[in-house]
Amino acid sequence: KQLEYTAQKGFINLFGEQRLSGALSSHVSGVSLLRQDYPTFVENIIRRSLSVLNNHTNTQKNKAKSLNFTYNSTPTNTTNTGIKISHLNIDVAARMFQRKTRRIRGWGLEKRLVNNFIKLNNTKNHTERCYLATHSLPTQALNFIVNAYQARIWNLMANFRMEKYGWTTVFGDLIKHSNGSIYCWKNNSVSRPPLEAVVLPLYSSMKKPHNMCKDLLREVLREDGINVTSMRHVKQKYGLYGSYRRLIVRPHSLSVKKLTNNTLNKVEVSFTLASGHYATTFISQSQHCNTSK
């Protein structure tokens, strides 16, 4: 019932958590790139990666404990010696990460960044060293990182827009016309566009809503130390020319089938979403919706 209700009403088209978390995809890393703060960018990725590795190791240890093996428990944010990862010298943290991932598959981009950072240890200027290590990564990867920050900003605006104005189109909303053009709805003589036509920008130099969403965007960018100059730099460097994302989307061809011979009341759910939308977001919002409204 909840899935069908949400599919009919539509759901807020938020980016999934998997798009915003992780060492490389973290929006925190995106902020550092936009501010051209390469030391913070490199150090954040190395420390976050090391934390993830520790967490993975502890998970494996906990599994072993259930089989009556004995291990010492290590918190995710500390090393085996009890030192907080955030307090580690960055060169020590880099070599620790390199050692831990030597026989582990994956972590290709993180390994590339760390290995190049270590190779550049004779570079006298730390900022230059971090700049060179950062740009040893493919442009596509850096693009992806900046997009993570854009996704976070978009999610903040979308949640704010829905909490402030609700499930109806309001003056100042950006509307995507059937011909693909974007305009701001602020004319009483024009009939109210459907909420499905409302879009929000994915890049700050695009058109902005003429309502409090614009103020929110300006405030968040100010708090993060991002200015128009930073955005222009990234636009030129990584080819990010911006786009618009629909505020509300609906899945198609929803099917919910109860499985036979099933004592746990499990169901099989299938539906179709356009590219760029998140099934996890639809499922999550369906679980929290109020079908009595």
XYZ file of C-alpha atoms in Angstrom:
293
model
C 0.000 0.000 0.000
C 2.781 2.449 0.896
C 4.718 1.685 -2.290
C 1.624 2.155 -4.444
C 0.727 5.408 -2.677
C 4.226 6.853 -3.142
C 4.395 5.691 -6.768
C 1.133 7.488 -7.505
C 1.994 10.666 -5.588
C 5.662 10.753 -6.568
C 8.722 11.057 -4.360
C 11.323 13.750 -3.723
C 14.060 13.045 -6.244
C 16.937 13.049 -3.733
C 20.362 11.671 -4.538
C 21.003 8.389 -2.726
C 23.326 8.169 0.252
C 25.742 6.066 -1.816
C 26.306 9.166 -3.964
C 27.306 11.317 -0.995
C 29.421 9.020 1.175
C 32.752 7.245 0.850
C 36.244 8.717 0.794
C 36.417 9.836 -2.813
C 32.738 10.573 -3.340
C 32.362 12.492 -0.082
C 30.864 15.948 -0.440
C 33.554 17.070 2.030
C 36.177 16.232 -0.590
C 34.119 18.157 -3.142
C 34.221 21.295 -0.981
C 38.014 21.091 -0.772
C 38.324 20.798 -4.552
C 36.031 23.755 -5.136
C 38.067 25.840 -2.690
C 41.285 24.564 -4.313
C 42.380 23.454 -0.849
C 44.479 20.507 -2.018
C 46.137 19.650 1.347
C 42.722 19.236 2.971
C 41.498 17.249 -0.046
C 44.386 14.761 0.085
C 44.459 14.443 3.860
C 40.693 13.941 4.069
C 40.742 11.110 1.525
C 43.697 9.344 3.145
C 42.197 9.508 6.643
C 38.668 8.560 5.566
C 40.028 5.634 3.545
C 42.030 4.441 6.534
C 38.922 4.645 8.724
C 36.918 2.599 6.228
C 39.690 0.003 6.129
C 39.712 -0.224 9.933
C 35.945 -0.615 9.947
C 36.194 -3.445 7.396
C 38.891 -5.144 9.463
C 36.790 -4.890 12.624
C 33.783 -6.375 10.825
C 35.877 -9.369 9.833
C 37.162 -9.666 13.412
C 33.633 -9.599 14.802
C 32.636 -12.402 12.430
C 35.615 -14.402 13.639
C 34.622 -13.786 17.273
C 31.348 -15.584 16.650
C 33.434 -18.628 15.738
C 35.211 -18.461 19.136
C 38.400 -16.838 17.846
C 40.019 -14.172 20.041
C 40.866 -10.724 18.682
C 41.436 -7.318 20.207
C 38.666 -4.887 19.250
C 39.854 -1.701 17.496
C 37.555 1.354 17.129
C 37.039 2.524 13.573
C 38.617 5.947 14.116
C 41.813 4.711 15.775
C 44.850 2.689 14.801
C 45.897 -0.580 16.429
C 48.025 1.433 18.867
C 45.045 3.526 19.947
C 46.122 6.722 18.165
C 43.276 8.645 16.563
C 43.548 8.613 12.789
C 42.775 12.339 12.771
C 45.932 12.900 14.867
C 48.265 10.880 12.647
C 50.982 12.579 10.655
C 49.674 12.474 7.092
C 52.779 10.680 5.773
C 52.381 8.018 8.454
C 48.688 7.635 7.577
C 49.520 7.348 3.860
C 52.078 4.593 4.402
C 49.705 2.807 6.758
C 47.004 2.855 4.075
C 49.505 1.667 1.467
C 50.536 -1.244 3.672
C 46.956 -2.265 4.520
C 45.823 -2.259 0.863
C 48.876 -3.986 -0.614
C 47.074 -7.321 -0.886
C 43.521 -6.029 -1.181
C 41.710 -5.725 -4.501
C 39.953 -2.536 -5.395
C 40.691 0.926 -3.951
C 42.230 1.796 -7.334
C 41.792 5.568 -7.217
C 42.670 5.852 -3.532
C 45.797 3.755 -4.076
C 46.759 5.939 -7.030
C 46.396 9.115 -4.990
C 48.303 7.732 -1.980
C 51.093 6.169 -4.033
C 51.695 9.407 -5.903
C 51.559 11.401 -2.674
C 54.248 9.154 -1.192
C 56.408 9.346 -4.345
C 56.282 13.138 -4.106
C 57.714 13.205 -0.573
C 60.753 15.170 -1.743
C 58.568 18.057 -2.890
C 59.436 20.917 -0.539
C 56.114 22.705 -0.760
C 53.335 20.633 0.847
C 50.560 22.423 -1.059
C 52.307 21.739 -4.368
C 52.805 18.109 -3.379
C 49.091 17.738 -2.644
C 48.166 19.567 -5.862
C 50.276 17.174 -7.941
C 48.908 14.123 -6.112
C 45.343 15.357 -6.608
C 45.815 15.835 -10.328
C 47.310 12.390 -10.726
C 43.664 11.289 -10.571
C 41.675 11.153 -13.826
C 39.607 14.246 -14.574
C 36.508 12.048 -14.610
C 37.177 11.042 -10.990
C 37.620 14.676 -9.898
C 34.425 15.525 -11.762
C 32.624 12.801 -9.806
C 33.897 14.202 -6.494
C 32.708 17.726 -7.264
C 29.351 16.291 -8.321
C 29.012 14.725 -4.855
C 29.078 18.213 -3.351
C 26.567 19.444 -5.920
C 24.332 16.496 -5.017
C 24.461 17.429 -1.332
C 23.496 21.042 -2.096
C 20.658 19.848 -4.316
C 19.324 17.539 -1.586
C 19.401 20.395 0.940
C 17.452 22.653 -1.424
C 14.926 19.945 -2.323
C 14.175 19.071 1.302
C 13.927 22.752 2.226
C 11.648 23.471 -0.761
C 9.221 20.691 0.168
C 9.186 21.535 3.888
C 8.648 25.241 3.194
C 6.144 25.153 0.327
C 4.707 21.631 0.292
C 3.393 19.522 -2.575
C 2.255 22.323 -4.848
C 3.885 24.671 -7.331
C 4.515 28.156 -5.920
C 5.578 31.471 -7.394
C 9.321 31.570 -7.890
C 9.676 27.881 -8.755
C 11.756 26.994 -11.798
C 9.701 25.164 -14.414
C 10.873 22.920 -17.228
C 8.733 23.572 -20.282
C 7.726 20.735 -22.594
C 10.155 22.181 -25.161
C 13.044 21.820 -22.682
C 13.402 25.500 -21.771
C 13.589 26.614 -18.131
C 11.572 29.567 -16.820
C 10.548 31.007 -13.471
C 6.834 30.821 -12.729
C 5.718 34.200 -11.380
C 2.832 35.258 -13.576
C -0.725 35.041 -12.240
C -2.049 34.922 -15.792
C -0.256 31.625 -16.450
C -1.988 28.513 -15.130
C -0.252 26.701 -12.283
C 2.279 24.204 -13.695
C 2.267 20.672 -12.238
C 4.737 19.911 -9.468
C 6.370 17.328 -11.746
C 7.554 20.219 -13.930
C 9.469 21.916 -11.070
C 13.265 21.650 -11.260
C 16.199 22.771 -9.125
C 19.662 23.687 -10.429
C 22.684 21.428 -10.021
C 25.150 24.242 -10.506
C 25.146 27.624 -8.800
C 25.657 29.651 -11.976
C 22.427 28.275 -13.452
C 19.076 30.027 -13.041
C 17.962 30.028 -9.427
C 14.465 29.832 -7.937
C 13.009 33.207 -7.003
C 12.021 32.140 -3.517
C 13.713 31.184 -0.234
C 15.555 28.290 -1.918
C 17.790 30.927 -3.490
C 18.589 32.348 -0.051
C 19.356 28.883 1.293
C 21.752 28.175 -1.586
C 23.580 31.459 -1.022
C 23.885 30.787 2.723
C 25.180 27.205 2.342
C 27.797 28.267 -0.211
C 28.878 31.118 2.065
C 29.272 28.775 5.049
C 31.313 26.348 2.935
C 33.559 29.154 1.686
C 32.461 28.708 -1.936
C 32.193 31.748 -4.168
C 31.382 32.396 -7.804
C 35.093 32.490 -8.658
C 35.509 28.951 -7.287
C 32.599 27.731 -9.372
C 33.967 29.334 -12.532
C 37.339 27.662 -11.902
C 35.725 24.233 -11.625
C 33.474 24.851 -14.606
C 36.509 25.560 -16.786
C 38.776 22.898 -15.267
C 36.387 19.950 -15.096
C 33.852 20.874 -17.772
C 30.893 21.170 -15.391
C 28.315 23.236 -17.189
C 25.428 22.450 -14.908
C 21.970 21.028 -15.371
C 18.555 20.917 -13.750
C 16.993 18.023 -11.847
C 13.298 17.343 -11.426
C 12.045 17.861 -7.880
C 9.459 15.085 -7.998
C 9.517 11.849 -10.020
C 7.296 8.783 -10.249
C 8.321 5.188 -10.874
C 6.588 3.276 -13.664
C 5.335 -0.289 -13.973
C 5.236 -0.893 -10.220
C 4.560 -4.510 -9.333
C 4.324 -5.960 -5.810
C 3.977 -9.746 -5.556
C 3.804 -11.799 -2.398
C 6.141 -14.766 -2.574
C 4.633 -18.235 -2.215
C 5.701 -20.630 0.560
C 6.818 -17.588 2.527
C 6.492 -17.572 6.307
C 8.117 -14.121 6.642
C 5.608 -12.316 4.386
C 8.312 -11.327 1.919
C 7.326 -9.624 -1.324
C 8.955 -9.134 -4.699
C 8.960 -5.498 -5.845
C 9.748 -4.358 -9.371
C 9.458 -0.927 -10.974
C 11.134 1.279 -13.557
C 12.953 4.562 -12.971
C 14.679 6.801 -15.478
C 18.467 7.012 -15.393
C 19.854 9.161 -12.589
C 17.064 8.434 -10.099
C 17.556 6.239 -7.048
C 15.521 3.133 -6.264
C 16.760 3.298 -2.656
C 15.280 6.803 -2.329
C 11.876 5.610 -3.573
C 11.864 2.640 -1.193
C 13.018 4.745 1.763
C 10.389 7.450 1.255
C 7.694 4.811 0.757
C 8.484 3.335 4.167
C 8.004 6.705 5.861
C 4.973 8.024 3.993
C 1.560 8.642 5.606
C -1.084 6.974 3.431
C -3.942 8.467 5.469
C -3.448 11.914 3.919
